[in-house]
Every structure is written in C-alpha cells, then in structure tokens.
XYZ file of C-alpha atoms in Angstrom:
466
model
C 0.544 -0.047 -0.235
C 1.072 3.283 -1.150
C 2.817 4.652 2.211
C 2.465 8.553 3.187
C 5.664 10.321 3.518
C 5.252 13.513 6.433
C 6.712 16.767 6.355
C 9.771 14.825 9.331
C 10.439 17.077 12.614
C 14.536 17.640 12.104
C 14.805 18.799 15.393
C 13.227 18.405 18.787
C 11.694 22.243 18.429
C 10.548 22.100 14.715
C 6.739 22.764 14.740
C 7.154 23.899 11.217
C 9.359 24.768 7.622
C 10.313 25.475 4.047
C 10.338 22.703 1.314
C 12.688 24.558 0.218
C 13.053 22.335 -2.864
C 12.637 19.065 -4.246
C 15.421 16.822 -5.637
C 12.789 14.682 -6.858
C 10.097 14.369 -9.140
C 7.518 12.083 -9.131
C 7.827 8.710 -11.014
C 11.546 8.459 -9.570
C 13.314 4.794 -8.024
C 14.175 6.128 -4.272
C 15.651 3.737 -1.937
C 16.925 4.441 1.493
C 19.476 6.743 2.255
C 18.940 9.148 -0.776
C 17.831 12.124 -0.451
C 15.392 13.941 -1.294
C 14.185 17.473 -0.724
C 15.715 20.544 1.263
C 13.748 22.289 3.655
C 14.611 25.570 5.718
C 13.853 26.153 9.150
C 14.956 29.529 10.855
C 17.642 28.837 11.811
C 19.473 25.626 8.988
C 19.066 24.644 5.466
C 18.647 20.751 5.764
C 18.300 17.000 3.446
C 15.635 14.740 4.408
C 16.875 10.748 3.017
C 14.377 8.376 3.106
C 14.173 5.900 4.554
C 12.107 3.053 1.931
C 12.461 1.619 -0.513
C 9.808 2.746 -3.299
C 8.475 4.907 -5.898
C 7.780 8.898 -5.495
C 3.794 9.101 -6.404
C 1.833 12.274 -5.685
C 4.323 14.670 -4.814
C 1.998 17.227 -2.760
C 3.529 20.137 -1.369
C 4.950 22.342 -4.548
C 8.735 23.658 -3.423
C 8.693 26.794 -1.691
C 5.864 26.334 -0.266
C 6.289 27.895 3.881
C 5.202 27.214 6.924
C 4.882 23.583 5.818
C 3.933 22.002 10.153
C 4.914 19.097 11.052
C 3.636 15.708 10.090
C 2.086 16.893 7.170
C 1.913 15.312 4.384
C 4.084 16.420 1.655
C 3.564 13.563 -0.555
C 3.548 9.584 -1.377
C 5.444 6.915 -1.986
C 4.432 3.346 -3.955
C 6.115 -0.427 -3.485
C 6.703 -2.398 -6.587
C 4.112 -2.868 -8.573
C 2.202 0.198 -7.022
C 0.388 2.986 -9.189
C -1.555 5.936 -7.928
C -4.786 4.035 -7.989
C -2.910 2.247 -5.067
C -4.813 3.643 -1.490
C -2.200 5.382 1.475
C -1.469 2.642 3.926
C -4.379 3.001 6.563
C -5.165 -0.480 8.991
C -8.611 -2.258 8.420
C -10.629 -1.588 11.178
C -14.113 -2.799 12.039
C -15.169 -1.178 15.458
C -12.451 0.061 17.409
C -12.316 -2.260 20.454
C -12.570 0.027 24.369
C -9.587 2.017 25.774
C -7.479 0.349 28.617
C -10.069 2.650 31.477
C -13.437 0.396 29.368
C -12.382 -2.900 30.497
C -14.115 -4.886 32.912
C -13.243 -7.455 34.995
C -15.477 -10.119 32.968
C -13.648 -8.753 29.931
C -10.237 -9.082 30.653
C -10.889 -12.715 31.878
C -13.148 -13.502 29.070
C -16.522 -14.282 30.987
C -19.577 -12.656 31.111
C -22.574 -11.087 28.166
C -20.948 -9.023 25.945
C -17.064 -10.007 26.227
C -14.098 -9.562 24.447
C -11.869 -12.596 24.174
C -8.741 -12.330 25.402
C -6.074 -14.630 23.564
C -4.730 -17.607 25.090
C -0.932 -15.918 27.101
C 1.663 -18.197 24.246
C 4.485 -20.446 26.563
C 7.333 -20.460 25.223
C 8.807 -23.845 24.785
C 11.474 -24.878 22.345
C 11.400 -29.246 22.790
C 7.214 -28.728 22.045
C 6.303 -29.735 18.147
C 5.524 -27.309 15.586
C 2.363 -27.146 14.030
C 2.045 -26.878 10.239
C 3.197 -22.989 10.386
C 0.787 -22.358 6.825
C -2.170 -25.056 6.115
C -2.090 -25.660 2.710
C -3.709 -23.729 -0.057
C -3.689 -20.285 2.133
C -3.998 -17.808 0.195
C -0.408 -15.435 0.550
C -0.202 -11.454 -0.144
C 2.252 -8.871 -0.581
C 2.454 -6.401 2.100
C 5.705 -4.114 3.113
C 7.379 -5.917 6.626
C 5.451 -2.279 7.918
C 2.636 -3.506 6.987
C 2.429 -6.635 8.545
C 4.017 -5.115 12.136
C 1.230 -2.514 11.885
C -1.115 -4.973 11.540
C -0.014 -7.438 13.982
C -0.687 -4.889 17.107
C -3.933 -3.930 15.580
C -5.604 -6.808 14.824
C -3.671 -7.446 19.317
C -5.438 -4.291 20.422
C -9.112 -5.398 18.688
C -8.922 -8.660 20.228
C -7.729 -7.407 23.796
C -8.163 -4.376 25.405
C -5.273 -4.050 27.303
C -2.778 -3.995 24.758
C -1.940 -0.921 23.928
C 0.682 1.365 21.475
C 2.674 4.324 22.981
C 7.198 5.548 22.057
C 8.191 9.245 20.486
C 6.288 10.098 17.248
C 3.910 6.727 17.527
C -0.100 8.938 17.730
C 0.229 11.727 15.510
C 3.311 11.494 12.968
C 2.139 7.751 13.163
C 5.836 6.508 14.299
C 9.335 7.366 12.742
C 9.123 4.869 10.162
C 5.317 4.666 10.184
C 5.164 1.405 11.302
C 2.139 2.657 14.058
C 0.349 4.371 10.699
C -3.248 4.748 10.441
C -3.185 3.153 14.258
C -4.116 6.391 16.322
C -7.557 7.117 14.336
C -8.790 4.138 14.771
C -8.053 3.104 17.628
C -7.593 6.574 19.495
C -4.646 8.457 21.763
C -5.770 7.063 25.708
C -4.279 3.533 23.636
C -1.448 5.051 21.248
C 0.633 7.532 23.558
C 2.348 9.844 21.713
C 5.205 10.239 24.721
C 8.287 12.885 25.217
C 11.889 11.607 24.309
C 12.911 10.060 27.978
C 13.247 6.536 27.259
C 14.432 5.829 30.594
C 10.721 7.417 31.429
C 8.343 6.483 28.953
C 10.334 2.396 29.050
C 9.537 2.446 32.752
C 5.729 3.139 32.939
C 5.299 -0.029 29.961
C 7.073 -1.781 32.847
C 5.005 -0.593 35.126
C 2.132 -0.906 33.204
C 2.777 -4.801 32.462
C 2.932 -5.513 35.951
C -0.217 -3.932 37.121
C -2.449 -6.314 34.888
C -1.950 -3.700 30.904
C 0.081 -5.592 27.991
C 2.405 -2.276 26.490
C 4.361 -2.377 23.253
C 6.746 -0.024 23.143
C 8.162 1.694 20.799
C 11.981 2.851 20.196
C 13.315 5.288 17.668
C 15.825 2.913 17.198
C 17.067 0.898 19.836
C 20.179 2.689 20.597
C 17.987 4.963 22.227
C 17.048 2.195 24.980
C 20.555 2.328 26.444
C 18.649 4.691 28.331
C 16.346 2.482 29.299
C 18.102 -0.264 29.498
C 17.857 -0.279 33.928
C 14.032 -0.962 33.463
C 14.737 -3.630 30.710
C 17.070 -5.596 32.545
C 15.982 -4.770 35.974
C 12.977 -4.106 35.898
C 11.249 -5.900 33.102
C 13.410 -9.589 32.684
C 13.972 -10.591 36.726
C 10.009 -9.953 38.060
C 9.518 -13.196 37.739
C 12.568 -15.286 39.607
C 12.362 -12.310 41.951
C 9.015 -12.597 42.929
C 9.169 -16.545 42.917
C 6.414 -16.050 39.549
C 3.952 -14.280 42.021
C 4.584 -11.242 39.368
C 4.319 -11.362 35.370
C 6.108 -8.585 33.363
C 4.203 -9.329 29.803
C 5.435 -5.989 28.188
C 6.942 -5.383 24.771
C 9.579 -3.524 23.427
C 9.998 -3.364 19.920
C 11.396 -0.682 17.468
C 14.646 -1.324 14.537
C 18.584 -2.502 15.350
C 21.119 -2.977 13.523
C 22.999 -0.541 10.811
C 20.911 1.471 8.734
C 22.474 3.552 6.257
C 24.991 5.856 6.888
C 23.693 6.858 10.547
C 27.343 6.513 12.143
C 28.639 4.625 15.012
C 25.858 5.722 17.543
C 23.751 4.782 15.884
C 24.360 1.453 13.804
C 24.215 -0.832 17.044
C 23.169 -4.797 16.935
C 21.703 -5.078 20.382
C 20.397 -8.818 20.238
C 23.608 -10.579 22.023
C 23.367 -8.409 24.604
C 19.260 -9.247 25.300
C 20.035 -12.509 24.822
C 22.754 -12.217 27.743
C 19.807 -11.947 29.842
C 17.440 -14.886 31.344
C 13.797 -13.966 31.440
C 13.761 -11.574 28.579
C 12.863 -13.165 25.487
C 14.161 -11.962 22.246
C 13.363 -11.820 18.298
C 14.419 -11.106 15.540
C 12.453 -11.743 12.031
C 14.085 -11.773 9.119
C 10.982 -10.990 6.253
C 6.778 -10.244 6.929
C 5.288 -12.990 7.832
C 7.401 -13.578 10.748
C 7.116 -10.320 12.196
C 3.667 -10.578 11.679
C 3.476 -14.023 13.309
C 5.852 -13.366 16.209
C 5.315 -10.038 17.129
C 1.424 -10.411 18.124
C 3.033 -13.923 19.915
C 4.921 -11.702 21.728
C 2.521 -9.365 22.334
C 0.221 -12.485 24.321
C 3.087 -13.610 25.320
C 3.468 -13.386 29.904
C 6.993 -12.558 29.701
C 9.032 -9.653 28.670
C 9.618 -9.755 24.527
C 12.340 -7.160 22.525
C 11.273 -7.259 19.232
C 14.007 -6.341 17.146
C 13.252 -5.047 13.326
C 15.399 -4.016 11.253
C 15.362 -0.453 9.592
C 16.091 -1.602 6.007
C 13.669 -4.161 5.639
C 10.689 -2.337 7.136
C 10.161 -1.522 2.901
C 11.084 -4.795 1.806
C 8.265 -6.417 0.485
C 7.514 -10.203 1.888
C 4.655 -12.529 1.077
C 2.394 -13.220 4.498
C -0.144 -15.864 4.931
C -3.828 -14.731 4.928
C -4.741 -16.168 8.032
C -7.757 -14.593 9.985
C -4.994 -15.458 13.035
C -1.456 -15.747 12.136
C -0.042 -16.444 15.106
C 3.907 -18.369 15.326
C 5.152 -20.400 17.997
C 8.186 -18.177 19.969
C 11.490 -20.356 19.926
C 11.608 -22.099 16.378
C 14.261 -21.361 13.572
C 13.428 -22.067 10.310
C 14.230 -23.697 7.912
C 14.305 -20.936 4.536
C 16.292 -23.202 2.140
C 17.331 -27.006 2.408
C 20.695 -28.253 1.471
C 23.537 -30.976 2.127
C 26.859 -28.718 1.635
C 26.781 -26.588 4.236
C 24.931 -24.846 6.610
C 23.945 -20.893 7.133
C 22.541 -20.226 10.232
C 21.575 -16.049 10.435
C 18.508 -14.012 11.683
C 17.038 -10.637 10.971
C 19.057 -9.403 7.746
C 22.094 -11.681 7.477
C 19.593 -14.318 6.594
C 18.953 -12.324 2.690
C 21.990 -12.161 2.857
C 22.355 -15.449 3.338
C 20.054 -16.572 1.407
C 21.264 -14.016 -1.488
C 25.097 -15.729 -1.264
C 22.909 -19.644 -1.494
C 21.927 -18.643 -4.554
C 25.685 -17.955 -6.151
C 27.209 -21.512 -4.664
C 25.064 -23.174 -6.165
C 25.203 -21.926 -9.073
C 28.981 -23.856 -8.646
C 27.865 -26.655 -7.643
C 27.371 -25.948 -3.498
C 24.475 -26.988 -1.961
C 23.989 -24.591 0.874
C 21.173 -24.871 3.654
C 20.212 -21.756 5.241
C 18.273 -21.352 8.823
C 16.619 -18.650 9.552
C 17.399 -18.069 14.206
C 13.828 -15.317 14.411
C 14.045 -15.958 18.497
C 17.619 -15.440 19.661
C 16.688 -16.559 22.954
C 15.277 -19.252 23.240
C 17.561 -20.190 20.457
C 16.421 -22.786 18.536
C 19.357 -24.538 19.479
C 17.801 -28.322 17.752
C 17.049 -27.571 14.529
C 20.918 -25.944 14.087
C 22.148 -29.673 15.704
C 19.814 -31.549 12.861
C 21.446 -29.998 10.372
C 25.127 -29.484 10.927
C 24.100 -33.526 11.224
C 23.164 -33.193 7.599
C 25.622 -31.017 6.236
C 28.740 -31.005 8.635
C 29.809 -27.821 8.297
C 28.774 -24.399 10.119
C 29.001 -21.261 8.702
C 27.198 -18.454 11.020
C 25.946 -15.134 8.962
C 24.991 -12.794 11.969
C 25.384 -8.525 11.530
C 27.195 -7.670 14.182
C 29.955 -7.412 15.983
C 32.295 -10.752 16.552
C 32.965 -10.753 19.780
C 30.494 -12.565 22.409
C 28.682 -12.885 19.476
C 24.809 -14.475 18.949
C 27.706 -16.302 16.165
C 29.687 -17.127 19.205
C 26.911 -18.501 21.177
C 26.418 -21.076 18.025
C 29.912 -22.276 17.396
C 29.988 -23.278 20.742
C 26.461 -25.007 20.525
C 27.688 -26.735 17.636
C 31.037 -27.759 18.935
C 29.829 -28.735 22.324
C 26.919 -30.392 21.555
C 28.022 -32.252 17.929
C 30.943 -32.080 17.407
C 31.685 -35.357 16.164
C 29.351 -34.220 13.012
C 31.479 -30.532 12.510
C 33.923 -31.744 9.696
C 35.655 -28.518 9.294
C 35.306 -24.727 12.432
C 32.585 -23.385 12.000
C 32.845 -19.648 10.606
C 31.887 -16.581 11.512
C 30.802 -13.886 9.143
C 30.414 -10.573 10.564
C 30.796 -7.210 10.384
C 34.398 -6.139 10.789
C 35.025 -5.538 14.346
C 34.885 -1.474 14.877
C 32.800 0.683 15.859
C 31.072 1.745 12.474
C 32.242 3.858 10.005
C 30.028 7.225 8.533
C 31.648 7.168 5.406
C 29.704 5.084 2.895
C 32.627 3.430 1.422
C 34.425 2.534 4.622
C 30.327 1.799 6.178
C 30.337 -1.055 2.918
C 33.257 -2.800 3.416
C 32.907 -2.461 7.953
C 29.447 -5.220 7.031
C 29.018 -8.761 5.922
C 28.736 -8.953 2.807
C 27.034 -12.788 0.460
C 30.774 -11.554 -1.319
C 32.260 -12.161 2.574
C 30.008 -15.958 3.180
C 30.819 -17.285 -0.656
C 34.229 -16.956 1.191
C 33.225 -18.693 3.917
C 31.203 -21.666 2.909
C 34.754 -22.211 0.092
C 36.528 -21.804 3.485
C 34.597 -24.670 5.275
C 34.808 -26.615 1.907
C 38.989 -25.963 1.333
C 37.698 -24.994 -2.164
C 39.914 -21.816 -1.311
C-alpha cells in the first residue's frame, strides 16, 4: 500500500518549515538514504532522506512552500507494482476496541455477557512440536514488513483492550518509520500514546503498566536510544518473574529498529541482539521477513514475559508474502529452514538471512548446496534445528550483522562444538561485521558490513575449496 511521506521534525523544537527544494520528481525510484528534499527552518537548511525503497507517487506540497507544519503529508511513495490507484496505507478497521479504562473484569477474564475475547497467553518451549504454520492452500498476500508489524499490533489491539502502544512519535506522526500508521485514528489517544523524548521514563511506565495488568507495546525510535532505558528492561522487566517467585509477570513488548541502517554513524548502527539475548528472563526475537514479523509480534504481545523485538530499518520497506489468515501466530523459540541443502549450513537472523540466501544462490551456481536457517528467536535459541542440520551437512557458517566478539555467532559456534563436535568436518566459521565502530563514510561502511561475497568465501573455506 502507498506510504505517506510527511514533513519531518528535523529538530526537537521544529513545528514548521519551508520545503525549499524537491530533489526528486514524480515517478523517480528512491532507496533508503537517498536525499529527497531540502527543508529550511529559521535555524538551518537540512536534507531530508528517504527511509524506504519505492517510487515517488504524488508530490502534494510544491517546492518553495512556506510554513509547512510538521506531520503534513508532502508526498506519497509506492512500493514495487503499485501506482496512483493504490490506497494510502491504513489498517483495516472493524469497530474500535474499548480503551483500557472501559475494560471490565468480565472482559479481562473472557467471561460474561458482551465480552471481548482475550487471546490465550502463549507458552515458549523450544521442545514442543511445531504445528503446520501455513495450511495448504492458504492465500498469500504481498505486504511490506512495516505493514505486517502494523497489522499485528492492530489485530491484537482489537482482540484485547489491555494492549496499547506508546513511544516517541507513534501517534500524531504515525511512527518515525510509519510502523504505527493509522493506529491513532482507529484506537484513539488513550491507546496510542505519544511520549516525551525520555526513553528511561516511558520504558519505566510501560514496565509498570505490564506489572499492573496491561499489555504495553513500547516503541523505541531506535534501540540505540534504548540504552537510556536498559535498566528498566533488564533489572525491572526481565527479573520480575524470578525475583517475585513467579507471583508477578511483566508482559511488555519493547520493539523498534536495531542494527545498521544507512550512513547513520557509529552511535546509531549497533546490533543489540547479543546484548539482550544474554539476559535470563527476556525473550528476544529478530525476524527477517514480513510473515515472521507479523506472526512473532502477535505471539510476543500474548506471552506473559517481557519481549525485546528487534526489527531492521532497512527491511521496513521490503515486500514479502504473508499468509492471509484470521489469526496468524507463530511459535516463539523455533527456527525456520529457509532453504534446504546438503553441503553446508548457513545460520543467521534478521537482515543477515537475506545475505545468506543471496550467497546460497551464488554457491548453487558453483555446485555447492547450502542450507539456510533463520533463527528468528535469539532467546530461547532453537539449537535442535541447528544441530540437526549440522548432522546432515557437517559444516556450519554463522552469518551475523553485528560484531564478532560475544555474539550470537559465538554462541552458535560454542553449541556446535559442545553438542555436535563429532558431526563437524571443519571448524565453524563466523561471518560478521568488522570489529570496529561503524564508519560514517559510505565506502568504509560497505567494507565494515557483512556481505554475501564474504559468506561465499567462508563457505569455500569450510569446504576446503579456497
């Protein structure tokens, strides 16, 4: 669906500005990081970058227009295959669910007349059998990852009035990356709440609300900013169940973009997956495609434990196929085999899965059959799927868009050595980012990041074909 491009707030105090110059025109194809316009304020002239891939649809505000309010729709962006007839993204909306203040005891427990059915909380056990995730004959629809996330939240908010969303710019601006687009219109400002720029404050409020019986979804504009709130995530949310002897749970979801984006420098390009996955009491999820993002976010909202849900900014605008089901929910703690193979196992998660699949296609052209595993959940790790694949291929390469030291790749390597040593015909190799802070310069950033070419080279090494 078409995405609205809105006048950005380029500083915390900006309320309006002049759209000085368009650097794109209708019909131009843009990708994340491309400069689309120059915007003037009373303090400076700044460049406005695209956050998605797509084609510029309609330019709604002409260049040279003064006093354009922040949040004004200035253009539309179409994904591949869309055109001017495509409606602007907004969640499909039955009657709005009641606000938390309207929830009765009968509604919360799912009993009584006129009740709202509350979905059953999900258990997380990597040893339980996996049901057929997509029934045969299910229709698949194309949507972007951001649309899948939005639909997951909207569906759970309709089903359970205890669910609400809070964070910076999630309401009036409809999300810094437009993930919450349309939610304010459907659910109102009691359930879609804009917060001040204080991650420590609103993460604490969300944690307390979860302890009090609600089900908050706390959006961080980026997980780099969540470092301000890490005490609440780890010391309050993650440890509550254990320290209360099981008497108090904390069903909160902390979600937002994680990992490297495009030329945003060292302080905004870190992968926090390994950080949070080392903490007992947390569930950590890092999906790759839209189907997994939707199914796992719905599961995260329903579980009784705190979840860190790590998205990738560069994947928000990508289009994937999603099953068209009334209630598509996936099991937490189960990896997914993305591609069958017999010569080597590639293990990854999040954006690294796409690179692993790209490398597997290159390797197939050279007669090497690679199996690709998407971990999907980083805690709990589905080690059984990895070890079963290792038993078949006898070689493992772990791909991670992050630093190598104390990484998920390190953990998988240790698991393979400790539990699958007899199946290994070569050392486990890690393909990660370089062990340095992220450079800002585009050429250095490219050298620093993991790539399909580096994965291909590692695979040839474990197969002794270097």
